Each structure stands twice: as structure tokens, then as C-alpha cells.
Amino acid sequence: MPMHAQGSGFIVGSDGLILTNSHVVDGAKQVMVRLSDHREFKAMVLGADKTSDIAVLRIDAHGLPTVQLGDSDQLAVGDYVLAIGEPFGLEETATAGIVSAKGRSLPGDGYVPFIQTDAAVNPGNSGGPLFNAAGQVVGINSQIYSNSGGYQGVAFAIPINLAERVKDQIVATGKVTHGRLGVEVQNVDQSLADSFKLKLPAGALVSKVEPDSAAAHAGIKAGDVILAFNHATIRDAGELRQTST
């Protein structure tokens, strides 16, 4: 039986360039885009990257209004944010909240440093924009934590700075490449910090190094504790993944 799914997205180019989530278009044979003025277009998927959960679409339209992109690195915990999307098919729904945390690593997803918010996000919101108080897009609403399948106060958005880098690669080449160190790492707790004679329980403990990887060639070995990367302090394993990719 044919299956239909829906999600959200936003226009970043007046020539019809649209950003959304990769999982919104995953497996789709045809993608239809409906604008806020109710016009509908068949969309071409220029590329989709499952690692970052970003997809770039293009529709045959010109002179479209676009969002203004902000700087997600400038977000701070407590900043007000606004999510817009189509939860449960309810078009142009806006929900408000604050930034609850930054740089969240979710289980099974060590690449994206998610923005955590308490703005209500539900099925259908995926791919929609997250705005800051200045009206700039700072994230793409992507996931929720829920025991019920609906909103329970915890939502996650992909930082727009990361999404822009992925978008630029897709537009230029149709694909995305990611940096890879070739290590498995874990957090340093107090007992490990004591055994390594560290002042604080911080850094990323290398538990495994892949043969012939960049890390192996650099001389990194299992048991090393990485405290900085490119002169940036590493507080935990998740921060190393985010900084090195």
C-alpha cells in the first residue's frame, strides 16, 4: 500500500532552495512542497545526509521569500526560541520555549551537537525552523524524547551553522563528507581522573583506535586522555566528537 508522510521545511533561497530533515524525505518516491500561500510544487531532492539528518530540496519557483539565518554558536541557555511547523497536519503552528541546553549528544548519534529546547515539537514538526528572539533561524527541529510518541517537554534541533555546512556541500557536489578521527572514546569520571592524576574529571578517554585511521597515524593510543583539540578544551567525549567533525 502507498504510504504518505509529512514534515516541515523552510526556504533558504529565493530560487526555490529548501532545507528540511533527511528523515522527512527518506524513502520517498515523490516529494510535494506546499507553501504558506497554498501553492504546491513537486520538489527535487538535491541530496540528503543521514549522519546530520539534513536534506536539501529545490522547487521550480523564483522570487520566493526566505528566512534569515542566524548564528547558532551565539545561542545561550535561557534564550527564547520559537518553533514553527506542521504538527499533526496543523499548518503554520508556532510554539515557544527556551534553550534548555547546547551540545547534546543523543544515543546512537555522536555527530550532531543538538540544541535542546522546551518548545513543543510533535510529529510533523520535523524539518521546521527554530527561530531566536531576533527572528533568525538558529536550528532545524529534528527529534524529541518521549514515552508517548508526543511532546513531553524535551525537543532537539540541529544547529543551523552545521546545517549550512551540509547544505553548501550538497549544493556544490550532491553529497556530504565528514571528518573521522577513528577512535572510540568515553567520558572521564572522578575515579578515572584520580587514576590519571588529573585535576578535574574532564576530557575524552580513548578506549579504542581503529587501525590505519587518522588517529593511529597521529600516534594516539588506547588509554590516552584527550584534553584539547585544535586549541579548544575538551570537557567530555561528546565535545570531542562535535569538535573533530
PDB file of N, CA, C and O in Angstrom, residues 200-245:
ATOM      1  N   LEU A 200      40.798  17.657  37.194  1.00  0.00           N
ATOM      2  CA  LEU A 200      39.346  17.620  37.084  1.00  0.00           C
ATOM      3  C   LEU A 200      38.913  16.405  36.269  1.00  0.00           C
ATOM      4  O   LEU A 200      39.668  15.925  35.412  1.00  0.00           O
ATOM      5  N   PRO A 201      37.684  15.883  36.487  1.00  0.00           N
ATOM      6  CA  PRO A 201      37.167  14.793  35.656  1.00  0.00           C
ATOM      7  C   PRO A 201      36.684  15.356  34.303  1.00  0.00           C
ATOM      8  O   PRO A 201      35.493  15.591  34.088  1.00  0.00           O
ATOM      9  N   ALA A 202      37.627  15.591  33.401  1.00  0.00           N
ATOM     10  CA  ALA A 202      37.317  16.200  32.107  1.00  0.00           C
ATOM     11  C   ALA A 202      38.157  15.534  31.031  1.00  0.00           C
ATOM     12  O   ALA A 202      39.159  14.865  31.315  1.00  0.00           O
ATOM     13  N   GLY A 203      37.739  15.725  29.784  1.00  0.00           N
ATOM     14  CA  GLY A 203      38.459  15.152  28.658  1.00  0.00           C
ATOM     15  C   GLY A 203      37.759  13.926  28.116  1.00  0.00           C
ATOM     16  O   GLY A 203      36.676  13.539  28.579  1.00  0.00           O
ATOM     17  N   ALA A 204      38.360  13.304  27.111  1.00  0.00           N
ATOM     18  CA  ALA A 204      37.808  12.113  26.485  1.00  0.00           C
ATOM     19  C   ALA A 204      38.848  10.996  26.547  1.00  0.00           C
ATOM     20  O   ALA A 204      39.962  11.139  26.040  1.00  0.00           O
ATOM     21  N   LEU A 205      38.502   9.892  27.187  1.00  0.00           N
ATOM     22  CA  LEU A 205      39.401   8.747  27.317  1.00  0.00           C
ATOM     23  C   LEU A 205      39.283   7.869  26.075  1.00  0.00           C
ATOM     24  O   LEU A 205      38.186   7.421  25.717  1.00  0.00           O
ATOM     25  N   VAL A 206      40.398   7.619  25.407  1.00  0.00           N
ATOM     26  CA  VAL A 206      40.409   6.776  24.207  1.00  0.00           C
ATOM     27  C   VAL A 206      40.375   5.311  24.630  1.00  0.00           C
ATOM     28  O   VAL A 206      41.285   4.823  25.306  1.00  0.00           O
ATOM     29  N   SER A 207      39.309   4.615  24.241  1.00  0.00           N
ATOM     30  CA  SER A 207      39.185   3.194  24.584  1.00  0.00           C
ATOM     31  C   SER A 207      39.594   2.283  23.433  1.00  0.00           C
ATOM     32  O   SER A 207      39.926   1.123  23.642  1.00  0.00           O
ATOM     33  N   LYS A 208      39.573   2.816  22.188  1.00  0.00           N
ATOM     34  CA  LYS A 208      39.943   2.002  21.028  1.00  0.00           C
ATOM     35  C   LYS A 208      40.388   2.911  19.891  1.00  0.00           C
ATOM     36  O   LYS A 208      39.825   3.983  19.694  1.00  0.00           O
ATOM     37  N   VAL A 209      41.400   2.482  19.151  1.00  0.00           N
ATOM     38  CA  VAL A 209      41.878   3.217  17.977  1.00  0.00           C
ATOM     39  C   VAL A 209      41.780   2.296  16.759  1.00  0.00           C
ATOM     40  O   VAL A 209      42.287   1.171  16.780  1.00  0.00           O
ATOM     41  N   GLU A 210      41.108   2.772  15.712  1.00  0.00           N
ATOM     42  CA  GLU A 210      40.978   1.973  14.503  1.00  0.00           C
ATOM     43  C   GLU A 210      42.306   1.917  13.755  1.00  0.00           C
ATOM     44  O   GLU A 210      42.984   2.943  13.601  1.00  0.00           O
ATOM     45  N   PRO A 211      42.697   0.736  13.283  1.00  0.00           N
ATOM     46  CA  PRO A 211      43.944   0.615  12.516  1.00  0.00           C
ATOM     47  C   PRO A 211      43.909   1.480  11.255  1.00  0.00           C
ATOM     48  O   PRO A 211      42.867   1.623  10.620  1.00  0.00           O
ATOM     49  N   ASP A 212      45.021   2.052  10.910  1.00  0.00           N
ATOM     50  CA  ASP A 212      45.193   2.852   9.693  1.00  0.00           C
ATOM     51  C   ASP A 212      44.271   4.068   9.647  1.00  0.00           C
ATOM     52  O   ASP A 212      43.943   4.572   8.573  1.00  0.00           O
ATOM     53  N   SER A 213      43.822   4.534  10.818  1.00  0.00           N
ATOM     54  CA  SER A 213      42.966   5.724  10.878  1.00  0.00           C
ATOM     55  C   SER A 213      43.822   6.957  11.079  1.00  0.00           C
ATOM     56  O   SER A 213      45.042   6.880  11.312  1.00  0.00           O
ATOM     57  N   ALA A 214      43.207   8.130  10.991  1.00  0.00           N
ATOM     58  CA  ALA A 214      43.923   9.381  11.226  1.00  0.00           C
ATOM     59  C   ALA A 214      44.515   9.407  12.632  1.00  0.00           C
ATOM     60  O   ALA A 214      45.644   9.869  12.845  1.00  0.00           O
ATOM     61  N   ALA A 215      43.747   8.905  13.602  1.00  0.00           N
ATOM     62  CA  ALA A 215      44.239   8.883  14.978  1.00  0.00           C
ATOM     63  C   ALA A 215      45.443   7.967  15.124  1.00  0.00           C
ATOM     64  O   ALA A 215      46.415   8.294  15.815  1.00  0.00           O
ATOM     65  N   ALA A 216      45.396   6.798  14.467  1.00  0.00           N
ATOM     66  CA  ALA A 216      46.515   5.854  14.539  1.00  0.00           C
ATOM     67  C   ALA A 216      47.777   6.465  13.936  1.00  0.00           C
ATOM     68  O   ALA A 216      48.873   6.339  14.498  1.00  0.00           O
ATOM     69  N   HIS A 217      47.622   7.138  12.796  1.00  0.00           N
ATOM     70  CA  HIS A 217      48.770   7.761  12.147  1.00  0.00           C
ATOM     71  C   HIS A 217      49.341   8.909  13.002  1.00  0.00           C
ATOM     72  O   HIS A 217      50.538   9.226  12.901  1.00  0.00           O
ATOM     73  N   ALA A 218      48.483   9.529  13.817  1.00  0.00           N
ATOM     74  CA  ALA A 218      48.930  10.636  14.667  1.00  0.00           C
ATOM     75  C   ALA A 218      49.570  10.148  15.963  1.00  0.00           C
ATOM     76  O   ALA A 218      50.065  10.956  16.750  1.00  0.00           O
ATOM     77  N   GLY A 219      49.538   8.830  16.187  1.00  0.00           N
ATOM     78  CA  GLY A 219      50.181   8.280  17.374  1.00  0.00           C
ATOM     79  C   GLY A 219      49.277   8.180  18.589  1.00  0.00           C
ATOM     80  O   GLY A 219      49.752   7.911  19.696  1.00  0.00           O
ATOM     81  N   ILE A 220      47.979   8.379  18.414  1.00  0.00           N
ATOM     82  CA  ILE A 220      47.048   8.249  19.545  1.00  0.00           C
ATOM     83  C   ILE A 220      46.863   6.773  19.867  1.00  0.00           C
ATOM     84  O   ILE A 220      46.717   5.936  18.973  1.00  0.00           O
ATOM     85  N   LYS A 221      46.861   6.446  21.169  1.00  0.00           N
ATOM     86  CA  LYS A 221      46.736   5.057  21.603  1.00  0.00           C
ATOM     87  C   LYS A 221      45.623   4.911  22.625  1.00  0.00           C
ATOM     88  O   LYS A 221      45.238   5.882  23.284  1.00  0.00           O
ATOM     89  N   ALA A 222      45.105   3.698  22.736  1.00  0.00           N
ATOM     90  CA  ALA A 222      44.096   3.407  23.754  1.00  0.00           C
ATOM     91  C   ALA A 222      44.684   3.712  25.129  1.00  0.00           C
ATOM     92  O   ALA A 222      45.821   3.334  25.431  1.00  0.00           O
ATOM     93  N   GLY A 223      43.924   4.404  25.944  1.00  0.00           N
ATOM     94  CA  GLY A 223      44.392   4.810  27.267  1.00  0.00           C
ATOM     95  C   GLY A 223      44.793   6.261  27.340  1.00  0.00           C
ATOM     96  O   GLY A 223      44.951   6.809  28.435  1.00  0.00           O
ATOM     97  N   ASP A 224      44.965   6.899  26.169  1.00  0.00           N
ATOM     98  CA  ASP A 224      45.238   8.339  26.155  1.00  0.00           C
ATOM     99  C   ASP A 224      43.990   9.113  26.570  1.00  0.00           C
ATOM    100  O   ASP A 224      42.857   8.692  26.308  1.00  0.00           O
ATOM    101  N   VAL A 225      44.202  10.242  27.194  1.00  0.00           N
ATOM    102  CA  VAL A 225      43.106  11.154  27.530  1.00  0.00           C
ATOM    103  C   VAL A 225      43.291  12.431  26.715  1.00  0.00           C
ATOM    104  O   VAL A 225      44.317  13.108  26.835  1.00  0.00           O
ATOM    105  N   ILE A 226      42.318  12.731  25.876  1.00  0.00           N
ATOM    106  CA  ILE A 226      42.382  13.920  25.028  1.00  0.00           C
ATOM    107  C   ILE A 226      41.760  15.087  25.788  1.00  0.00           C
ATOM    108  O   ILE A 226      40.569  15.060  26.125  1.00  0.00           O
ATOM    109  N   LEU A 227      42.548  16.108  26.051  1.00  0.00           N
ATOM    110  CA  LEU A 227      42.105  17.262  26.838  1.00  0.00           C
ATOM    111  C   LEU A 227      41.823  18.493  25.973  1.00  0.00           C
ATOM    112  O   LEU A 227      41.146  19.424  26.413  1.00  0.00           O
ATOM    113  N   ALA A 228      42.355  18.495  24.729  1.00  0.00           N
ATOM    114  CA  ALA A 228      42.136  19.643  23.840  1.00  0.00           C
ATOM    115  C   ALA A 228      42.227  19.170  22.399  1.00  0.00           C
ATOM    116  O   ALA A 228      42.896  18.175  22.086  1.00  0.00           O
ATOM    117  N   PHE A 229      41.539  19.889  21.517  1.00  0.00           N
ATOM    118  CA  PHE A 229      41.562  19.592  20.086  1.00  0.00           C
ATOM    119  C   PHE A 229      41.566  20.918  19.339  1.00  0.00           C
ATOM    120  O   PHE A 229      40.662  21.736  19.530  1.00  0.00           O
ATOM    121  N   ASN A 230      42.604  21.135  18.510  1.00  0.00           N
ATOM    122  CA  ASN A 230      42.720  22.413  17.790  1.00  0.00           C
ATOM    123  C   ASN A 230      42.648  23.600  18.749  1.00  0.00           C
ATOM    124  O   ASN A 230      41.956  24.584  18.486  1.00  0.00           O
ATOM    125  N   HIS A 231      43.323  23.461  19.878  1.00  0.00           N
ATOM    126  CA  HIS A 231      43.395  24.509  20.906  1.00  0.00           C
ATOM    127  C   HIS A 231      42.068  24.743  21.636  1.00  0.00           C
ATOM    128  O   HIS A 231      41.960  25.689  22.417  1.00  0.00           O
ATOM    129  N   ALA A 232      41.059  23.889  21.369  1.00  0.00           N
ATOM    130  CA  ALA A 232      39.768  24.002  22.076  1.00  0.00           C
ATOM    131  C   ALA A 232      39.725  22.970  23.197  1.00  0.00           C
ATOM    132  O   ALA A 232      40.036  21.787  22.980  1.00  0.00           O
ATOM    133  N   THR A 233      39.382  23.399  24.393  1.00  0.00           N
ATOM    134  CA  THR A 233      39.307  22.495  25.540  1.00  0.00           C
ATOM    135  C   THR A 233      38.212  21.460  25.333  1.00  0.00           C
ATOM    136  O   THR A 233      37.101  21.778  24.903  1.00  0.00           O
ATOM    137  N   ILE A 234      38.522  20.199  25.645  1.00  0.00           N
ATOM    138  CA  ILE A 234      37.555  19.106  25.535  1.00  0.00           C
ATOM    139  C   ILE A 234      37.079  18.741  26.935  1.00  0.00           C
ATOM    140  O   ILE A 234      37.860  18.267  27.769  1.00  0.00           O
ATOM    141  N   ARG A 235      35.801  18.966  27.188  1.00  0.00           N
ATOM    142  CA  ARG A 235      35.264  18.688  28.516  1.00  0.00           C
ATOM    143  C   ARG A 235      34.771  17.258  28.665  1.00  0.00           C
ATOM    144  O   ARG A 235      34.781  16.695  29.760  1.00  0.00           O
ATOM    145  N   ASP A 236      34.281  16.651  27.564  1.00  0.00           N
ATOM    146  CA  ASP A 236      33.788  15.273  27.626  1.00  0.00           C
ATOM    147  C   ASP A 236      33.869  14.639  26.246  1.00  0.00           C
ATOM    148  O   ASP A 236      34.258  15.287  25.259  1.00  0.00           O
ATOM    149  N   ALA A 237      33.502  13.362  26.162  1.00  0.00           N
ATOM    150  CA  ALA A 237      33.616  12.620  24.902  1.00  0.00           C
ATOM    151  C   ALA A 237      32.741  13.221  23.809  1.00  0.00           C
ATOM    152  O   ALA A 237      33.141  13.288  22.649  1.00  0.00           O
ATOM    153  N   GLY A 238      31.549  13.662  24.181  1.00  0.00           N
ATOM    154  CA  GLY A 238      30.654  14.247  23.191  1.00  0.00           C
ATOM    155  C   GLY A 238      31.236  15.501  22.567  1.00  0.00           C
ATOM    156  O   GLY A 238      31.061  15.749  21.371  1.00  0.00           O
ATOM    157  N   GLU A 239      31.923  16.291  23.352  1.00  0.00           N
ATOM    158  CA  GLU A 239      32.520  17.524  22.834  1.00  0.00           C
ATOM    159  C   GLU A 239      33.635  17.233  21.839  1.00  0.00           C
ATOM    160  O   GLU A 239      33.829  17.965  20.869  1.00  0.00           O
ATOM    161  N   LEU A 240      34.375  16.136  22.048  1.00  0.00           N
ATOM    162  CA  LEU A 240      35.415  15.758  21.092  1.00  0.00           C
ATOM    163  C   LEU A 240      34.792  15.384  19.760  1.00  0.00           C
ATOM    164  O   LEU A 240      35.275  15.791  18.697  1.00  0.00           O
ATOM    165  N   ARG A 241      33.699  14.612  19.785  1.00  0.00           N
ATOM    166  CA  ARG A 241      33.038  14.211  18.541  1.00  0.00           C
ATOM    167  C   ARG A 241      32.571  15.433  17.760  1.00  0.00           C
ATOM    168  O   ARG A 241      32.715  15.515  16.549  1.00  0.00           O
ATOM    169  N   GLN A 242      32.001  16.390  18.492  1.00  0.00           N
ATOM    170  CA  GLN A 242      31.462  17.572  17.832  1.00  0.00           C
ATOM    171  C   GLN A 242      32.578  18.456  17.277  1.00  0.00           C
ATOM    172  O   GLN A 242      32.468  18.989  16.168  1.00  0.00           O
ATOM    173  N   THR A 243      33.658  18.618  18.023  1.00  0.00           N
ATOM    174  CA  THR A 243      34.751  19.487  17.612  1.00  0.00           C
ATOM    175  C   THR A 243      35.521  18.893  16.441  1.00  0.00           C
ATOM    176  O   THR A 243      35.940  19.604  15.527  1.00  0.00           O
ATOM    177  N   SER A 244      35.690  17.583  16.425  1.00  0.00           N
ATOM    178  CA  SER A 244      36.531  16.932  15.414  1.00  0.00           C
ATOM    179  C   SER A 244      35.801  16.670  14.121  1.00  0.00           C
ATOM    180  O   SER A 244      36.430  16.268  13.138  1.00  0.00           O
ATOM    181  N   THR A 245      34.492  16.860  14.052  1.00  0.00           N
ATOM    182  CA  THR A 245      33.758  16.607  12.819  1.00  0.00           C
ATOM    183  C   THR A 245      33.388  17.902  12.140  1.00  0.00           C
ATOM    184  O   THR A 245      32.854  17.890  11.071  1.00  0.00           O
TER     185      THR A 245
END
